[in-house]
GROMACS .gro file of C-alpha atoms in nm:
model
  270
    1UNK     CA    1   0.000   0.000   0.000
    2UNK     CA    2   0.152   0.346  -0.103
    3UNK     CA    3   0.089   0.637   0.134
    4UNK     CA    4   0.182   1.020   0.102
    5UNK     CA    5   0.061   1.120   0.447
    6UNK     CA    6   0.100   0.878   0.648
    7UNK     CA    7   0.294   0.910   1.015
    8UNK     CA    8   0.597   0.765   0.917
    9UNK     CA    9   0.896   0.961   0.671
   10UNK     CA   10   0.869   1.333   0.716
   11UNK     CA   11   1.045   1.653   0.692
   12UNK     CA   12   1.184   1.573   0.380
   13UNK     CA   13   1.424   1.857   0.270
   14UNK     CA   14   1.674   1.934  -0.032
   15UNK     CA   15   1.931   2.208   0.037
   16UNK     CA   16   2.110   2.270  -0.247
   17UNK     CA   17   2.492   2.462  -0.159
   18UNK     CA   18   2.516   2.735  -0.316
   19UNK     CA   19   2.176   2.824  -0.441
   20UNK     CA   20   2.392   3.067  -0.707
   21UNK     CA   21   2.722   2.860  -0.803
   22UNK     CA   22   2.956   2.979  -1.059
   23UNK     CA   23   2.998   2.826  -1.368
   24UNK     CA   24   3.264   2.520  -1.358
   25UNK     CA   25   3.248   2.504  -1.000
   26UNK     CA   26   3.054   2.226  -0.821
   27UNK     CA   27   2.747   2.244  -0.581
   28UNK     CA   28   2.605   1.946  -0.356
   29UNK     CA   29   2.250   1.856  -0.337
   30UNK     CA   30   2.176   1.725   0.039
   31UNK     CA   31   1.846   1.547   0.110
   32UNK     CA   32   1.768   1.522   0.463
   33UNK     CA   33   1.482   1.286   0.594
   34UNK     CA   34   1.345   1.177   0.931
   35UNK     CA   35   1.229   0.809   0.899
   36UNK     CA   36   1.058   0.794   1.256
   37UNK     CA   37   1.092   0.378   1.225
   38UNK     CA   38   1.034   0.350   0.864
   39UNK     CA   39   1.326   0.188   0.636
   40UNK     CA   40   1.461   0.352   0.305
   41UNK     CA   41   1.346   0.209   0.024
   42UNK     CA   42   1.496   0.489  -0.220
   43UNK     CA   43   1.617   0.825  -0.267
   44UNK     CA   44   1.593   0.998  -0.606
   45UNK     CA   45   1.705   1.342  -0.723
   46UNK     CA   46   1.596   1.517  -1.017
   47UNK     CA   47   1.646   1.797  -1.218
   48UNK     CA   48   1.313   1.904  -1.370
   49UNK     CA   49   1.111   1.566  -1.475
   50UNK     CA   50   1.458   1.404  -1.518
   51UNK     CA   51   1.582   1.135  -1.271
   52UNK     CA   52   1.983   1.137  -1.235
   53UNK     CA   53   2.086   0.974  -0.966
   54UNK     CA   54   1.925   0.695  -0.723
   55UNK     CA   55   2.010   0.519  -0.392
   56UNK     CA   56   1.844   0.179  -0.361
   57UNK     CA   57   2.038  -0.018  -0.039
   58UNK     CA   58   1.761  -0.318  -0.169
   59UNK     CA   59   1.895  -0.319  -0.551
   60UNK     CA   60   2.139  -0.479  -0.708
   61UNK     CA   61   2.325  -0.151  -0.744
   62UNK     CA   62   2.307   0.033  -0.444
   63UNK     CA   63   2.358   0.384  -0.660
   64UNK     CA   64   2.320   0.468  -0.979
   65UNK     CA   65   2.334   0.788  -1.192
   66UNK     CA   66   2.149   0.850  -1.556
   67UNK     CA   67   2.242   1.087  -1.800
   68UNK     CA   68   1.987   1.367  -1.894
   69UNK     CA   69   1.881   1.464  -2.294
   70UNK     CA   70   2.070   1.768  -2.404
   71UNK     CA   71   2.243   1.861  -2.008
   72UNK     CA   72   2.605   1.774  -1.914
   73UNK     CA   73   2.633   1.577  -1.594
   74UNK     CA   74   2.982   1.522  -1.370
   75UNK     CA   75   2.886   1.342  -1.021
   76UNK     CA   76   3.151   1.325  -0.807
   77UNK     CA   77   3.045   0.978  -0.677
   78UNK     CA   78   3.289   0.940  -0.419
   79UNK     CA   79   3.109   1.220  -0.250
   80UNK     CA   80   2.732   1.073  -0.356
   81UNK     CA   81   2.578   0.825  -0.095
   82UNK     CA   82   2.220   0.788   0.059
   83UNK     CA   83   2.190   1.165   0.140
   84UNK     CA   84   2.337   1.377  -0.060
   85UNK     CA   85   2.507   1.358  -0.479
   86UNK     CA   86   2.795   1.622  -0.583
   87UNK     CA   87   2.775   1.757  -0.961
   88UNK     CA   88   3.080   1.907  -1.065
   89UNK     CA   89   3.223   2.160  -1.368
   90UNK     CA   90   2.838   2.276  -1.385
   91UNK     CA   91   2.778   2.411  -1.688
   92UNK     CA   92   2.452   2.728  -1.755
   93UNK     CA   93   2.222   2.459  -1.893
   94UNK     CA   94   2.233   2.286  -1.561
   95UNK     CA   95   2.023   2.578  -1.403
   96UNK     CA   96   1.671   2.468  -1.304
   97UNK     CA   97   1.442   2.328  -1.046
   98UNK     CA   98   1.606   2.037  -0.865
   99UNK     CA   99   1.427   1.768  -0.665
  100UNK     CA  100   1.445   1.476  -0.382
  101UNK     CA  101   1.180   1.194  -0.409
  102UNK     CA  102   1.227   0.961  -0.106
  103UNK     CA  103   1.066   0.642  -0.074
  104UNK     CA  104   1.012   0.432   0.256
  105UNK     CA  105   0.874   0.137   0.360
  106UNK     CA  106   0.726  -0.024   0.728
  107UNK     CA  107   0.576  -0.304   0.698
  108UNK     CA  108   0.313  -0.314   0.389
  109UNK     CA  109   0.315   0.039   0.372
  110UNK     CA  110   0.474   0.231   0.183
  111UNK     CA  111   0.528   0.634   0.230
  112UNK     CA  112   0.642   0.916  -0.045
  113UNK     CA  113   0.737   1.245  -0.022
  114UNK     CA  114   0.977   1.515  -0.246
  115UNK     CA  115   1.128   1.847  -0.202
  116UNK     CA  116   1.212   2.089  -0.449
  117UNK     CA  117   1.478   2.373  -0.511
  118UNK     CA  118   1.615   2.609  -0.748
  119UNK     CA  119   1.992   2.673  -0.882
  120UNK     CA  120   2.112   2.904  -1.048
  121UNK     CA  121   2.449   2.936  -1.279
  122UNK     CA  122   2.676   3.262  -1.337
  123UNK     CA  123   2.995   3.363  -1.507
  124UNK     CA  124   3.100   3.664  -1.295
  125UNK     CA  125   3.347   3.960  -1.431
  126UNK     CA  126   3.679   3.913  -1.479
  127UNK     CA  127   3.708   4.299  -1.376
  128UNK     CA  128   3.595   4.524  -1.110
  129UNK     CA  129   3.402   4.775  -1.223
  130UNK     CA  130   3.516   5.142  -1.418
  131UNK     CA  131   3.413   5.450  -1.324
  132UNK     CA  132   3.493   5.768  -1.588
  133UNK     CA  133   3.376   6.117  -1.578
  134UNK     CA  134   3.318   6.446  -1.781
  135UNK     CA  135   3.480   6.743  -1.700
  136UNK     CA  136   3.595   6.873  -1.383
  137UNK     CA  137   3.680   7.041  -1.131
  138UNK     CA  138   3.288   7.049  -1.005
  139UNK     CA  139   3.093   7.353  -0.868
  140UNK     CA  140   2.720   7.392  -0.734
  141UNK     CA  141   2.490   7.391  -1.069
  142UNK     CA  142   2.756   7.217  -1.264
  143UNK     CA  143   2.658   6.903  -1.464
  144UNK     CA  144   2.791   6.589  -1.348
  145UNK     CA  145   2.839   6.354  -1.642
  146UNK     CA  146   2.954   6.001  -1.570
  147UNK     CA  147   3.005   5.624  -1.676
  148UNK     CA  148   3.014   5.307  -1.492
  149UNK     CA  149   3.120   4.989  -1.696
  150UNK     CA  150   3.127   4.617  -1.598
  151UNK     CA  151   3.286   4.341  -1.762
  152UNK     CA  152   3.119   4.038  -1.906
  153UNK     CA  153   2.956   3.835  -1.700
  154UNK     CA  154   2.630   3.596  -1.730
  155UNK     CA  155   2.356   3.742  -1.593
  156UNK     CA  156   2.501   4.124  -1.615
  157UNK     CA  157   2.556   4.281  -1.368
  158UNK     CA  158   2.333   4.561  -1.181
  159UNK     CA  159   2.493   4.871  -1.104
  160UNK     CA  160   2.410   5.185  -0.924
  161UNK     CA  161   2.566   5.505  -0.839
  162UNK     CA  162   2.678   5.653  -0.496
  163UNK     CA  163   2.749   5.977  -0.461
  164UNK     CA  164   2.933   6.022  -0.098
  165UNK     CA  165   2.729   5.738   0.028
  166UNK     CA  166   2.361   5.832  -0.110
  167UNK     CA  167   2.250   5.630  -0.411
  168UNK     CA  168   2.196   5.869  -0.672
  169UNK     CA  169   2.119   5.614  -0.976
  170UNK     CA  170   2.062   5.275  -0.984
  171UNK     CA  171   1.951   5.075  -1.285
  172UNK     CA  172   1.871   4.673  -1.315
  173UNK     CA  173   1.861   4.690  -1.663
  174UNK     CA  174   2.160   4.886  -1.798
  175UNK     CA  175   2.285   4.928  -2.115
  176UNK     CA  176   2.412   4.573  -2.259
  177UNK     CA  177   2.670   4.466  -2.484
  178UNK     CA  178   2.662   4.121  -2.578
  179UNK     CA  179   3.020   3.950  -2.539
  180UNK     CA  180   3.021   3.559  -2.667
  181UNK     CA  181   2.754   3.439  -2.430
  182UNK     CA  182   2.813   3.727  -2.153
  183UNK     CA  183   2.700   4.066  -2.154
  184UNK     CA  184   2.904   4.427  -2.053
  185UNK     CA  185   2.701   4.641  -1.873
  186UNK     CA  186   2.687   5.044  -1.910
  187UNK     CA  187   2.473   5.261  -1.677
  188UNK     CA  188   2.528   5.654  -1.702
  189UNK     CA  189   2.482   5.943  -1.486
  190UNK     CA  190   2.379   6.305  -1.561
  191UNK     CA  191   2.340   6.525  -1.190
  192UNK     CA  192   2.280   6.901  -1.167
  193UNK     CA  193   2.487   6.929  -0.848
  194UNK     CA  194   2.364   7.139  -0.544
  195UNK     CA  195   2.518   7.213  -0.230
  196UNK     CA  196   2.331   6.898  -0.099
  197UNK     CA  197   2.560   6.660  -0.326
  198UNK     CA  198   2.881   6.826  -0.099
  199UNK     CA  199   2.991   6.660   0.206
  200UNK     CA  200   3.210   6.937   0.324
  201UNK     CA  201   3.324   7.029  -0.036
  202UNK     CA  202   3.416   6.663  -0.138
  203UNK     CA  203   3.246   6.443  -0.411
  204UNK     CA  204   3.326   6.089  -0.379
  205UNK     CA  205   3.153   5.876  -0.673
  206UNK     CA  206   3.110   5.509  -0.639
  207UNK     CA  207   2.954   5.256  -0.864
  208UNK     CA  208   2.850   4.927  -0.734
  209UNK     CA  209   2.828   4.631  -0.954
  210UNK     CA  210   2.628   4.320  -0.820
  211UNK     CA  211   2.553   3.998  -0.892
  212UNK     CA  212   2.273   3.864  -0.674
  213UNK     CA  213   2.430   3.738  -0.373
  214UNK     CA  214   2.711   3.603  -0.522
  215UNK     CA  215   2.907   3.896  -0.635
  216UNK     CA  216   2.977   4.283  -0.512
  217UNK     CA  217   3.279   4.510  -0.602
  218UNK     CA  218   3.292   4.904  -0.621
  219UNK     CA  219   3.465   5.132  -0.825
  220UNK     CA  220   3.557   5.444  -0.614
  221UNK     CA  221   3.624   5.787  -0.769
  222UNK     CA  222   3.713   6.147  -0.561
  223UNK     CA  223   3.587   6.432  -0.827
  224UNK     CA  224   3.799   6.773  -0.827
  225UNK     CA  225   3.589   6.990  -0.632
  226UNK     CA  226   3.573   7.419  -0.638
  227UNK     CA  227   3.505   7.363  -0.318
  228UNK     CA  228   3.757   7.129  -0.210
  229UNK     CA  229   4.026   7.057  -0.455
  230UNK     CA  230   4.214   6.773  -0.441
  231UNK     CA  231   4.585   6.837  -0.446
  232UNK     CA  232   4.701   6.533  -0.643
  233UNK     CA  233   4.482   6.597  -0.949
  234UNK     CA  234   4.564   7.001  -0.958
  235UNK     CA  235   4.699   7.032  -1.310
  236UNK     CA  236   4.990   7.339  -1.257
  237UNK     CA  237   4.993   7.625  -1.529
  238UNK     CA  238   5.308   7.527  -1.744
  239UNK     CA  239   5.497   7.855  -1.631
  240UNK     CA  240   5.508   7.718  -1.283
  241UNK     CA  241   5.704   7.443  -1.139
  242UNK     CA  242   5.460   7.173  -1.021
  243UNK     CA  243   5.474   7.114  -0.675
  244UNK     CA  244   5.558   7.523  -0.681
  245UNK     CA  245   5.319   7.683  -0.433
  246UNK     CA  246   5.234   8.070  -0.490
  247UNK     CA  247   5.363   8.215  -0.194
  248UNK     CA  248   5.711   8.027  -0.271
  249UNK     CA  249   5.712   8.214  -0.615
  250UNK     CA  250   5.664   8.543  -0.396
  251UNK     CA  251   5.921   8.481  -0.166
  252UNK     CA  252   6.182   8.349  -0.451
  253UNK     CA  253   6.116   8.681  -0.624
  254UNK     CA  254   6.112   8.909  -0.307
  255UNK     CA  255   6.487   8.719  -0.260
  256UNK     CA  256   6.595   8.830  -0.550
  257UNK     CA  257   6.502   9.151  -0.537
  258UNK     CA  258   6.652   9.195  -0.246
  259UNK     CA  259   7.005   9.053  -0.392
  260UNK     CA  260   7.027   9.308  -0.698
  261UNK     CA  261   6.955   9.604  -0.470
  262UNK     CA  262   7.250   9.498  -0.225
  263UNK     CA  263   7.508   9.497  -0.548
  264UNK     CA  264   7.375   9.838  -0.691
  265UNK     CA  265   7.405  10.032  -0.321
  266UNK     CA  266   7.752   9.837  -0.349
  267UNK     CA  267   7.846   9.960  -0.695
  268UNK     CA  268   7.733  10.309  -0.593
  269UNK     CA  269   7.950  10.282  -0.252
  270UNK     CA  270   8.271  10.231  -0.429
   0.00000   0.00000   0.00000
C-alpha cells in the first residue's frame, strides 16, 4: 500500500549549496529525511522531470546515476551516498528546479514524499568595475556627467551610483553589450549638483556592480571639487614648477630683489 501522508517519513528537505554557483564550480545537493521507524526504500534526485541519480540499499546496485537529454552531468560519486550527490564543472544549462523523491517502507506500507529547489548558474566579471567622468573640477549647478562599466559576465551585472554614500542612480537593466555568451554592462549618470551633493566640499563617486548574492565590487572615484580641490589631481599652469606653491614664487622673487639692490648700493659705494 503506497501512502503520502501517512505518520511515518517526514520533513523531507533538499538544500542545495550554493543556491547561485559559478559556472565550472561544483554544488552538492543534500536530502535530509526523518524516517521515525520506517526503512529507506529509495532516494531519487531530479532535475526538472529528469531522474539522475538513485540510492536503492535493496537493488542490485546500491547507486546509480542516468544521464539527462541535451544537459552535461559530472557526479563526483565518491562524495554521492544515501543523502546527498555532488555535480561538478556545472555548466549554464544545468540551471533549473532540482528535486528529492524519497521512498520508505514499514511493513506493507509504503510512504512518499519530495522536495524541491532552485539553482542558479553565473559567469561573474573578470574585472571590477570602471568609473569615468566628464569634465571637472565640479561647482554647485555644474553638470555631473559620468560612466560606470562592468565586464562580461552571465547574468550582467546591476549597477548603481553613490554619490558620498547616497544612491543617486541605480539601474537593473543597464545598457548591454553582448560578449560571446556574456553581456558588458553600461549605466550613465547626468546630476545638476547642489550644495546637498557636498559633504564638506568633497564628491566621492562610487559605482557598485552586483551579482545577486554572489558577487559585489565598487569602483571608487574622488571628483575635483571648487570647493575642495584635491591636491594630487591640480593640473599646474606650465609657467610654474609643479609642486611650486604661490607664496614660494613670492618669496623666490622678493629674494631676488633683495640681492640686486644689495650689489647696486655696493656699486654706488665704491
Amino acid at each position: 500500500m503506497l501512502k503520502n501522508n501517512a505518520l511515518g517519513l517526514r520533513n523531507v528537505t533538499l538544500y542545495i549549496t550554493p543556491t547561485v554557483v559559478q559556472k565550472g564550480h561544483a554544488a552538492t545537493f543534500r536530502c535530509t529525511y526523518d524516517l521515525e521507524g520506517d526503512t529507506v526504500y529509495s532516494v531519487q534526485w531530479y532535475r526538472g522531470s529528469h531522474e539522475f541519480y538513485r540510492y536503492e540499499p535493496s537493488g542490485v546496485s546500491v547507486t546509480q546515476h542516468f544521464s539527462i537529454p541535451g544537459v552535461r552531468l559530472k557526479p563526483d560519486l565518491t562524495n554521492s551516498n544515501s543523502t546527498q550527490v555532488v555535480l561538478t564543472d556545472i555548466e549554464f544549462n544545468l540551471a533549473g528546479n532540482f528535486s528529492c523523491e524519497v521512498t520508505t517502507e514499514n511493513g506493507p506500507n509504503m510512504h512518499i514524499k519530495m522536495d524541491s529547489k532552485s539553482m542558479s548558474v553565473v559567469q561573474l566579471p573578470e574585472h571590477p568595475p570602471q568609473i569615468s567622468v566628464g569634465r571637472e573640477p565640479l561647482d554647485y549647478g555644474d553638470i555631473l556627467r559620468a560612466n560606470c562599466s562592468s565586464h562580461p559576465s552571465r547574468p550582467p551585472a546591476d549597477l548603481k551610483f553613490i554619490l558620498n554614500n547616497i544612491t543617486v542612480h541605480q539601474s537593473e537593466s543597464a545598457v548591454l553589450r553582448r560578449a560571446n555568451v556574456r553581456d558588458w554592462s553600461d549605466l550613465q549618470l547626468e546630476l545638476q549638483l547642489s550644495f546637498i551633493h557636498f559633504d564638506d566640499g568633497r564628491l566621492v563617486l562610487q559605482c557598485v556592480a552586483q551579482i545577486s548574492s554572489i558577487y559585489r565590487e565598487v569602483a571608487e572615484l574622488e571628483l575635483e571639487s571648487v570647493r575642495h580641490p584635491v591636491p594630487a589631481r591640480v593640473i599646474h599652469p606650465s609657467n610654474r614648477a609643479a609642486g611650486t606653491s604661490p607664496g614660494l614664487n613670492r618669496a623666490i622673487r622678493l629674494g631676488a630683489h633683495s640681492v640686486l639692490l644689495a650689489f647696486v648700493l655696493l656699486q654706488a659705494y665704491y
